[in-house]
Amino acid sequence: MTLLCVSLAPSLDRYAWLPSLRLGGINRPRDVLVRAGGKGLNAARAATNLGVPTRAVALVGGATGDVLRAHAAGLDVSWVDSGVETRQCQCLLDEGTGTLTQVYEPVRAVPAALWPGVRAAVAEQIERLGTGGTVALSGRVPPGLPVTALADLVDLATARGVPVLVDTDGPALAAALGRRPDVVKVNEHEAAGVTGAPVEGWAGAEALRALGARAAVVTAGADGARYAGPDGRRIAVTHPPLDGALPVGSGDAFLAGLAAARLGHPGADVLAALRLAAAAARANARHLPAGDLTRDAVDAELPALTP
């Protein structure tokens, strides 16, 4: 099984560890790390570290895009040139207080004329997957591309019998839901934004299913995750909160865990998939940077999960 991660809005991520963070003053980090990031590439890195054969398609551009490509070691990526400077995001950890400050640049608009080339690049990779693969559509759609971009990619994969996992928000999520993806994985805020419904209990997952998702998973941070499936099944996984959690990329690690357990494929063990996903999210939240986890670290989190 090969996982294909599609990242239309990646970022060059910079992590800085500071003895203390002084607002309005000069700060000198103890250490700095630069990584190719954004939701899709974070998910690809986490899946790779879980032992899943993983490829990605990413849309990057400009001098920052060149730096991002240089910091994508260990990832098998087909790059598509956006012609537009790739955004940067920063994560600043105050080691004295454990406080994490995140500064995320907005997703920049790209030329509309790029879309046929992007679609063709993804279609080529889907063709290589075969029916044993999985597609993960993760992150936002840049302005300039059609709001139906992810929805169209759902159609491409579905037409070839390849299961699709979707993790996005807003209008792109609403459009993708209408194409009946196999699994939609979002957090409570994202679910509420697209459904307009309360997300307490099972309401968010069921509302996503009513909008078109064959199965829906709604995550709630330390409160775990709820799954609503096409056969009427409802499954919840919970776990205690982590002290000093650093959740950057934990949603992407969760998605990687679902893919590693092949949720969306016929006969998948849903409870096992949810447990692996939640354990991956917990392992990710224990440290920076995003996606740096091992299968042993994930397995060590499993006893904390209920059921």
Coordinates of N, CA and C in Angstrom, one line a residue, residues 57 80 87 95 105 125 128 140 250 264 284 300:
V57 N 2.7 15.2 -3.7 CA 2.7 16.2 -4.7 C 2.6 17.6 -4.0
V80 N 5.6 20.9 -8.0 CA 4.9 21.7 -9.1 C 5.2 23.1 -8.8
R87 N 4.9 30.5 1.3 CA 4.8 31.1 2.6 C 5.8 30.5 3.6
E95 N 11.1 27.8 26.4 CA 11.4 26.6 27.2 C 11.2 26.8 28.7
E105 N 2.1 32.6 8.1 CA 1.8 33.5 7.0 C 0.6 33.0 6.2
Q125 N 0.3 10.6 -10.4 CA 0.6 9.9 -9.2 C -0.5 8.9 -8.8
R128 N -0.2 5.7 -10.7 CA 0.9 4.9 -10.2 C 0.5 4.1 -9.0
R140 N -5.1 23.6 2.8 CA -6.0 24.5 2.1 C -5.7 24.6 0.6
S250 N -0.1 17.7 15.1 CA -0.7 16.4 15.6 C -1.9 16.0 14.8
G264 N -10.7 3.5 5.4 CA -11.2 3.8 4.1 C -11.2 2.7 3.1
N284 N 3.3 12.7 18.6 CA 3.7 13.9 17.9 C 3.7 15.1 18.9
A300 N 4.0 3.1 22.2 CA 4.0 3.3 23.7 C 2.9 4.2 24.2

